[in-house]
DNA sequence: ACTCTGCAGAGAGGA
């Protein structure tokens, strides 16, 4: 039986004498996981337990209830008790039940595994690093892996290995794979010929070994399998599986008889994963492709590339104990020192880095410290943001846990998956990959989109046959590409830690590699300086002109505050043009692809006669970049020299901040980084972009929506907002708006911009529906003739929807249409997604309906807002007033508010809004 | 309590 629960108190570790001699044991008070009364998740919990029990050959049985009991961890498992803290989750497999003084207790058996925080999914490579040295694991996380040839070559050989297993001809595979990495190889100064030759050398070893296998007996192969273990809390991608056993490919040389220990550890992780998926694993294979048959040692006769080893019980348990230590440390938020392990620092490649990081951050470390610690405020900043980013990571981990917490049926109301697909076909693609097709059987909504990486499974993403796949098309039919042919009936979001990783690296780089003057600015120790620029850039808008002047003349940074409709994008484009004319290299960035493409579009107009369009490059994935910007997109594959020239010669590079944190972009340097929508960026997110440049310009509006973060923490305030407070003299507010009629802008102006926002010209102030072709306000009912109107509804009591408001809005659309308005000129905004779909079902398809959050950045002739609140205005969505600022500043000519006045009057800001709208 | 965008992924190697 398996015991799962939460540590409920202090752990008692002791030594006792048994008939076998001295034994260690730890007594852990555990509050057993709830398995009682049939609310959601429990059925599944017991399913899981049953399955585990079945796998272990036992009776389906699980400890249940809320009571606290004692679980005894024997011998080496007592080690895992050292870092157990109250509140941590604990799982003991194959435990035995004991009666002790009338109480039921549990204890480990010889077959048991003890898993600490099983829902914290640890990467196989993380365990591998950790086993080598816990401090190495930490350093890797902080600074990432830079672009270097051995790593790129290693990746290439792995890809070719996978291709060979999928029967792709060697020559074709090498050519294609080398071509795909053109950009990276170019940056490394490699030629395709030399790389291909190098890869061919390694591939020989693989081919020879595959040949051997094919001669002896029937071999069963599978390449590149993504595996997740809910029991052991491990996830990873095995290079290959042969006859059920893991095969790990290593591009290095190993002339010893035995595989390297850390390589065995890696294979052991895959063995655990495979066992959970119903396998019986007793061997592992390491394939060292730099070893050739010529290396064969005459004495041992054993130095061929492939080394098999027996997968012992001791190794598997060791691996789980190491994983436990890692998970416990992460959950507690501690930093490893290196003393946890036994690695010798003088043999370590990272010794210098380790000492420098320890010295700069004043951390305890086995390798010792070098250099002066950073000033205390910087160390404090590091810790604060490290904690915040790791909290975000934990949220991502919680999403992994959701993959198995709920079973398929319960997921129907969850938008993280598409269930109930009907498998249509699998078709081999050129290059050994597969195209999978499935049909959607219901119209369910999900957050999955084209270009997303998902877990494609035959029913269950963790327990079933599943594979990482790319969504190529998503309408009535789903088209996917994947390495292996899964008969897909279900898709799940595959959570990614990529952005969290990059945030951490960006923060690390800003503090540990950052320029001192830059840091003085970021920490408010020095005032930003500006060069005097006599030129006039924009002659009909003083604030815009000042913004461009500041951006161009900034020695350190400039901050442009752009309220709705104030021509932010134009100002950015004009500023970049001026920089380009001065011969500077400019990075244009923003958090979202949409913002990057919008800014780029405006910029291209400005640059038309200034530079060759070839010198403007958009870096990003095909699915992220908008179609009309595709011609500027930097292709990754191709002739290395050409690809790298395209990037290096570009005078303007546009990319999202996440992409700025990528290995390729980190190799680039710029004179200026210009970041749009900067108020939506966390501090480390903004750092990813500004790290690459000498100076920076942030453009945004902190009165609109803040960064999207999963956890409540220090990441919610943007760098833009903090710097505006800290260096007001570096900021300029664009104060003239070109969007809204005077009546419409009035409320936002007084409420959010101290009354300083005003129409740019009389024509803007006087805008109304009569300006539109074929529309006459005369034909509208009285109460809709004003630019701002309020439509009272009683409302309905349900929480996130209001069908009465939806129906009323449908009427409004008809009314506007009757008055000659085009449906495509109307936008409807609601706070909740549930209400968005409710409204969508009431109105014609070509009317844009969306949440406030998604409407940010766009505008419409007419905007209708559905407040979806009856009686009261409670709920976090209404608390952030920046959200109403966004909603109310989208229209140009007419704004209609639909809601229950009683509810709105319960909050002072909404009450003022009501007064303004009904005046 | 709700809102929700980024990322190909995880792992690539060197004594």
JSON list of N, CA and C in Angstrom, two decimals, chain A residues 863-908:
[
{"chain": "A", "resi": 863, "resn": "UNK", "atom": "N", "xyz": [-17.64, 51.33, -28.22]},
{"chain": "A", "resi": 863, "resn": "UNK", "atom": "CA", "xyz": [-17.33, 50.28, -27.24]},
{"chain": "A", "resi": 863, "resn": "UNK", "atom": "C", "xyz": [-18.51, 50.14, -26.28]},
{"chain": "A", "resi": 864, "resn": "UNK", "atom": "N", "xyz": [-18.92, 48.90, -26.07]},
{"chain": "A", "resi": 864, "resn": "UNK", "atom": "CA", "xyz": [-19.96, 48.62, -25.09]},
{"chain": "A", "resi": 864, "resn": "UNK", "atom": "C", "xyz": [-19.32, 47.82, -23.97]},
{"chain": "A", "resi": 865, "resn": "UNK", "atom": "N", "xyz": [-19.51, 48.28, -22.74]},
{"chain": "A", "resi": 865, "resn": "UNK", "atom": "CA", "xyz": [-18.91, 47.58, -21.60]},
{"chain": "A", "resi": 865, "resn": "UNK", "atom": "C", "xyz": [-20.00, 46.88, -20.80]},
{"chain": "A", "resi": 866, "resn": "UNK", "atom": "N", "xyz": [-19.81, 45.59, -20.58]},
{"chain": "A", "resi": 866, "resn": "UNK", "atom": "CA", "xyz": [-20.73, 44.83, -19.74]},
{"chain": "A", "resi": 866, "resn": "UNK", "atom": "C", "xyz": [-20.05, 44.62, -18.38]},
{"chain": "A", "resi": 867, "resn": "UNK", "atom": "N", "xyz": [-20.64, 45.18, -17.31]},
{"chain": "A", "resi": 867, "resn": "UNK", "atom": "CA", "xyz": [-19.96, 45.10, -16.02]},
{"chain": "A", "resi": 867, "resn": "UNK", "atom": "C", "xyz": [-20.13, 43.77, -15.30]},
{"chain": "A", "resi": 868, "resn": "UNK", "atom": "N", "xyz": [-21.21, 43.06, -15.63]},
{"chain": "A", "resi": 868, "resn": "UNK", "atom": "CA", "xyz": [-21.41, 41.72, -15.07]},
{"chain": "A", "resi": 868, "resn": "UNK", "atom": "C", "xyz": [-21.33, 41.71, -13.55]},
{"chain": "A", "resi": 869, "resn": "UNK", "atom": "N", "xyz": [-22.01, 42.66, -12.94]},
{"chain": "A", "resi": 869, "resn": "UNK", "atom": "CA", "xyz": [-22.03, 42.69, -11.48]},
{"chain": "A", "resi": 869, "resn": "UNK", "atom": "C", "xyz": [-23.43, 43.10, -11.05]},
{"chain": "A", "resi": 870, "resn": "UNK", "atom": "N", "xyz": [-24.00, 42.32, -10.18]},
{"chain": "A", "resi": 870, "resn": "UNK", "atom": "CA", "xyz": [-25.34, 42.63, -9.70]},
{"chain": "A", "resi": 870, "resn": "UNK", "atom": "C", "xyz": [-25.32, 42.76, -8.18]},
{"chain": "A", "resi": 871, "resn": "UNK", "atom": "N", "xyz": [-25.92, 43.83, -7.68]},
{"chain": "A", "resi": 871, "resn": "UNK", "atom": "CA", "xyz": [-25.99, 44.01, -6.23]},
{"chain": "A", "resi": 871, "resn": "UNK", "atom": "C", "xyz": [-24.70, 44.52, -5.62]},
{"chain": "A", "resi": 872, "resn": "UNK", "atom": "N", "xyz": [-23.63, 43.76, -5.79]},
{"chain": "A", "resi": 872, "resn": "UNK", "atom": "CA", "xyz": [-22.35, 44.18, -5.22]},
{"chain": "A", "resi": 872, "resn": "UNK", "atom": "C", "xyz": [-21.26, 44.17, -6.29]},
{"chain": "A", "resi": 873, "resn": "UNK", "atom": "N", "xyz": [-20.13, 44.72, -5.93]},
{"chain": "A", "resi": 873, "resn": "UNK", "atom": "CA", "xyz": [-19.01, 44.82, -6.87]},
{"chain": "A", "resi": 873, "resn": "UNK", "atom": "C", "xyz": [-17.82, 44.07, -6.32]},
{"chain": "A", "resi": 874, "resn": "UNK", "atom": "N", "xyz": [-18.08, 42.99, -5.62]},
{"chain": "A", "resi": 874, "resn": "UNK", "atom": "CA", "xyz": [-16.96, 42.33, -4.99]},
{"chain": "A", "resi": 874, "resn": "UNK", "atom": "C", "xyz": [-16.19, 41.44, -5.94]},
{"chain": "A", "resi": 875, "resn": "UNK", "atom": "N", "xyz": [-14.93, 41.31, -5.70]},
{"chain": "A", "resi": 875, "resn": "UNK", "atom": "CA", "xyz": [-14.11, 40.44, -6.52]},
{"chain": "A", "resi": 875, "resn": "UNK", "atom": "C", "xyz": [-12.86, 41.16, -6.97]},
{"chain": "A", "resi": 876, "resn": "UNK", "atom": "N", "xyz": [-11.77, 40.40, -7.08]},
{"chain": "A", "resi": 876, "resn": "UNK", "atom": "CA", "xyz": [-10.48, 41.00, -7.40]},
{"chain": "A", "resi": 876, "resn": "UNK", "atom": "C", "xyz": [-10.49, 41.72, -8.75]},
{"chain": "A", "resi": 877, "resn": "UNK", "atom": "N", "xyz": [-11.32, 41.26, -9.65]},
{"chain": "A", "resi": 877, "resn": "UNK", "atom": "CA", "xyz": [-11.28, 41.85, -10.98]},
{"chain": "A", "resi": 877, "resn": "UNK", "atom": "C", "xyz": [-11.69, 43.32, -10.95]},
{"chain": "A", "resi": 878, "resn": "UNK", "atom": "N", "xyz": [-12.56, 43.67, -9.99]},
{"chain": "A", "resi": 878, "resn": "UNK", "atom": "CA", "xyz": [-13.04, 45.06, -9.92]},
{"chain": "A", "resi": 878, "resn": "UNK", "atom": "C", "xyz": [-12.12, 45.93, -9.05]},
{"chain": "A", "resi": 879, "resn": "UNK", "atom": "N", "xyz": [-11.24, 45.27, -8.32]},
{"chain": "A", "resi": 879, "resn": "UNK", "atom": "CA", "xyz": [-10.40, 46.03, -7.40]},
{"chain": "A", "resi": 879, "resn": "UNK", "atom": "C", "xyz": [-9.30, 46.82, -8.09]},
{"chain": "A", "resi": 880, "resn": "UNK", "atom": "N", "xyz": [-8.82, 46.29, -9.19]},
{"chain": "A", "resi": 880, "resn": "UNK", "atom": "CA", "xyz": [-7.75, 46.98, -9.89]},
{"chain": "A", "resi": 880, "resn": "UNK", "atom": "C", "xyz": [-8.37, 48.02, -10.83]},
{"chain": "A", "resi": 881, "resn": "UNK", "atom": "N", "xyz": [-8.31, 49.29, -10.41]},
{"chain": "A", "resi": 881, "resn": "UNK", "atom": "CA", "xyz": [-8.97, 50.34, -11.19]},
{"chain": "A", "resi": 881, "resn": "UNK", "atom": "C", "xyz": [-8.32, 50.55, -12.56]},
{"chain": "A", "resi": 882, "resn": "UNK", "atom": "N", "xyz": [-7.09, 50.08, -12.70]},
{"chain": "A", "resi": 882, "resn": "UNK", "atom": "CA", "xyz": [-6.43, 50.22, -14.00]},
{"chain": "A", "resi": 882, "resn": "UNK", "atom": "C", "xyz": [-7.24, 49.51, -15.08]},
{"chain": "A", "resi": 883, "resn": "UNK", "atom": "N", "xyz": [-7.98, 48.49, -14.65]},
{"chain": "A", "resi": 883, "resn": "UNK", "atom": "CA", "xyz": [-8.78, 47.74, -15.61]},
{"chain": "A", "resi": 883, "resn": "UNK", "atom": "C", "xyz": [-9.91, 48.59, -16.18]},
{"chain": "A", "resi": 884, "resn": "UNK", "atom": "N", "xyz": [-10.56, 49.42, -15.33]},
{"chain": "A", "resi": 884, "resn": "UNK", "atom": "CA", "xyz": [-11.61, 50.27, -15.92]},
{"chain": "A", "resi": 884, "resn": "UNK", "atom": "C", "xyz": [-10.99, 51.38, -16.76]},
{"chain": "A", "resi": 885, "resn": "UNK", "atom": "N", "xyz": [-9.82, 51.82, -16.39]},
{"chain": "A", "resi": 885, "resn": "UNK", "atom": "CA", "xyz": [-9.16, 52.82, -17.24]},
{"chain": "A", "resi": 885, "resn": "UNK", "atom": "C", "xyz": [-9.01, 52.25, -18.65]},
{"chain": "A", "resi": 886, "resn": "UNK", "atom": "N", "xyz": [-8.55, 51.03, -18.74]},
{"chain": "A", "resi": 886, "resn": "UNK", "atom": "CA", "xyz": [-8.38, 50.41, -20.06]},
{"chain": "A", "resi": 886, "resn": "UNK", "atom": "C", "xyz": [-9.73, 50.31, -20.77]},
{"chain": "A", "resi": 887, "resn": "UNK", "atom": "N", "xyz": [-10.73, 49.80, -20.07]},
{"chain": "A", "resi": 887, "resn": "UNK", "atom": "CA", "xyz": [-12.03, 49.58, -20.72]},
{"chain": "A", "resi": 887, "resn": "UNK", "atom": "C", "xyz": [-12.62, 50.89, -21.25]},
{"chain": "A", "resi": 888, "resn": "UNK", "atom": "N", "xyz": [-12.55, 51.95, -20.44]},
{"chain": "A", "resi": 888, "resn": "UNK", "atom": "CA", "xyz": [-13.22, 53.20, -20.81]},
{"chain": "A", "resi": 888, "resn": "UNK", "atom": "C", "xyz": [-12.47, 54.01, -21.86]},
{"chain": "A", "resi": 889, "resn": "UNK", "atom": "N", "xyz": [-11.23, 53.65, -22.13]},
{"chain": "A", "resi": 889, "resn": "UNK", "atom": "CA", "xyz": [-10.45, 54.45, -23.08]},
{"chain": "A", "resi": 889, "resn": "UNK", "atom": "C", "xyz": [-10.25, 53.75, -24.42]},
{"chain": "A", "resi": 890, "resn": "UNK", "atom": "N", "xyz": [-11.05, 52.72, -24.70]},
{"chain": "A", "resi": 890, "resn": "UNK", "atom": "CA", "xyz": [-10.96, 52.04, -26.00]},
{"chain": "A", "resi": 890, "resn": "UNK", "atom": "C", "xyz": [-11.75, 52.73, -27.11]},
{"chain": "A", "resi": 891, "resn": "UNK", "atom": "N", "xyz": [-12.90, 53.39, -26.81]},
{"chain": "A", "resi": 891, "resn": "UNK", "atom": "CA", "xyz": [-13.71, 53.92, -27.91]},
{"chain": "A", "resi": 891, "resn": "UNK", "atom": "C", "xyz": [-13.20, 55.25, -28.46]},
{"chain": "A", "resi": 892, "resn": "UNK", "atom": "N", "xyz": [-13.57, 55.51, -29.71]},
{"chain": "A", "resi": 892, "resn": "UNK", "atom": "CA", "xyz": [-13.26, 56.81, -30.31]},
{"chain": "A", "resi": 892, "resn": "UNK", "atom": "C", "xyz": [-14.49, 57.71, -30.26]},
{"chain": "A", "resi": 893, "resn": "UNK", "atom": "N", "xyz": [-15.66, 57.14, -30.64]},
{"chain": "A", "resi": 893, "resn": "UNK", "atom": "CA", "xyz": [-16.82, 58.01, -30.83]},
{"chain": "A", "resi": 893, "resn": "UNK", "atom": "C", "xyz": [-18.00, 57.75, -29.90]},
{"chain": "A", "resi": 894, "resn": "UNK", "atom": "N", "xyz": [-18.10, 56.55, -29.38]},
{"chain": "A", "resi": 894, "resn": "UNK", "atom": "CA", "xyz": [-19.22, 56.30, -28.47]},
{"chain": "A", "resi": 894, "resn": "UNK", "atom": "C", "xyz": [-18.87, 55.21, -27.47]},
{"chain": "A", "resi": 895, "resn": "UNK", "atom": "N", "xyz": [-19.30, 55.44, -26.24]},
{"chain": "A", "resi": 895, "resn": "UNK", "atom": "CA", "xyz": [-19.09, 54.47, -25.18]},
{"chain": "A", "resi": 895, "resn": "UNK", "atom": "C", "xyz": [-20.42, 54.20, -24.49]},
{"chain": "A", "resi": 896, "resn": "UNK", "atom": "N", "xyz": [-20.77, 52.94, -24.39]},
{"chain": "A", "resi": 896, "resn": "UNK", "atom": "CA", "xyz": [-22.02, 52.58, -23.73]},
{"chain": "A", "resi": 896, "resn": "UNK", "atom": "C", "xyz": [-21.69, 51.67, -22.55]},
{"chain": "A", "resi": 897, "resn": "UNK", "atom": "N", "xyz": [-22.09, 52.09, -21.37]},
{"chain": "A", "resi": 897, "resn": "UNK", "atom": "CA", "xyz": [-21.86, 51.25, -20.20]},
{"chain": "A", "resi": 897, "resn": "UNK", "atom": "C", "xyz": [-23.15, 50.54, -19.85]},
{"chain": "A", "resi": 898, "resn": "UNK", "atom": "N", "xyz": [-23.07, 49.22, -19.68]},
{"chain": "A", "resi": 898, "resn": "UNK", "atom": "CA", "xyz": [-24.26, 48.44, -19.36]},
{"chain": "A", "resi": 898, "resn": "UNK", "atom": "C", "xyz": [-24.05, 47.79, -18.00]},
{"chain": "A", "resi": 899, "resn": "UNK", "atom": "N", "xyz": [-24.92, 48.08, -17.05]},
{"chain": "A", "resi": 899, "resn": "UNK", "atom": "CA", "xyz": [-24.73, 47.47, -15.74]},
{"chain": "A", "resi": 899, "resn": "UNK", "atom": "C", "xyz": [-25.79, 47.84, -14.73]},
{"chain": "A", "resi": 900, "resn": "UNK", "atom": "N", "xyz": [-25.61, 47.32, -13.55]},
{"chain": "A", "resi": 900, "resn": "UNK", "atom": "CA", "xyz": [-26.53, 47.56, -12.46]},
{"chain": "A", "resi": 900, "resn": "UNK", "atom": "C", "xyz": [-25.99, 48.70, -11.60]},
{"chain": "A", "resi": 901, "resn": "UNK", "atom": "N", "xyz": [-26.66, 49.86, -11.62]},
{"chain": "A", "resi": 901, "resn": "UNK", "atom": "CA", "xyz": [-26.14, 51.03, -10.90]},
{"chain": "A", "resi": 901, "resn": "UNK", "atom": "C", "xyz": [-25.97, 50.79, -9.40]},
{"chain": "A", "resi": 902, "resn": "UNK", "atom": "N", "xyz": [-26.81, 49.98, -8.81]},
{"chain": "A", "resi": 902, "resn": "UNK", "atom": "CA", "xyz": [-26.69, 49.71, -7.38]},
{"chain": "A", "resi": 902, "resn": "UNK", "atom": "C", "xyz": [-25.33, 49.08, -7.08]},
{"chain": "A", "resi": 903, "resn": "UNK", "atom": "N", "xyz": [-24.95, 48.12, -7.92]},
{"chain": "A", "resi": 903, "resn": "UNK", "atom": "CA", "xyz": [-23.67, 47.47, -7.71]},
{"chain": "A", "resi": 903, "resn": "UNK", "atom": "C", "xyz": [-22.54, 48.48, -7.90]},
{"chain": "A", "resi": 904, "resn": "UNK", "atom": "N", "xyz": [-22.61, 49.26, -8.96]},
{"chain": "A", "resi": 904, "resn": "UNK", "atom": "CA", "xyz": [-21.52, 50.18, -9.27]},
{"chain": "A", "resi": 904, "resn": "UNK", "atom": "C", "xyz": [-21.37, 51.26, -8.20]},
{"chain": "A", "resi": 905, "resn": "UNK", "atom": "N", "xyz": [-22.48, 51.63, -7.59]},
{"chain": "A", "resi": 905, "resn": "UNK", "atom": "CA", "xyz": [-22.43, 52.70, -6.59]},
{"chain": "A", "resi": 905, "resn": "UNK", "atom": "C", "xyz": [-21.77, 52.26, -5.28]},
{"chain": "A", "resi": 906, "resn": "UNK", "atom": "N", "xyz": [-21.47, 50.97, -5.16]},
{"chain": "A", "resi": 906, "resn": "UNK", "atom": "CA", "xyz": [-20.87, 50.51, -3.91]},
{"chain": "A", "resi": 906, "resn": "UNK", "atom": "C", "xyz": [-19.38, 50.82, -3.80]},
{"chain": "A", "resi": 907, "resn": "UNK", "atom": "N", "xyz": [-18.79, 51.27, -4.89]},
{"chain": "A", "resi": 907, "resn": "UNK", "atom": "CA", "xyz": [-17.36, 51.58, -4.87]},
{"chain": "A", "resi": 907, "resn": "UNK", "atom": "C", "xyz": [-17.17, 53.03, -5.31]},
{"chain": "A", "resi": 908, "resn": "UNK", "atom": "N", "xyz": [-16.37, 53.79, -4.58]},
{"chain": "A", "resi": 908, "resn": "UNK", "atom": "CA", "xyz": [-16.28, 55.23, -4.89]},
{"chain": "A", "resi": 908, "resn": "UNK", "atom": "C", "xyz": [-15.84, 55.54, -6.33]}
]
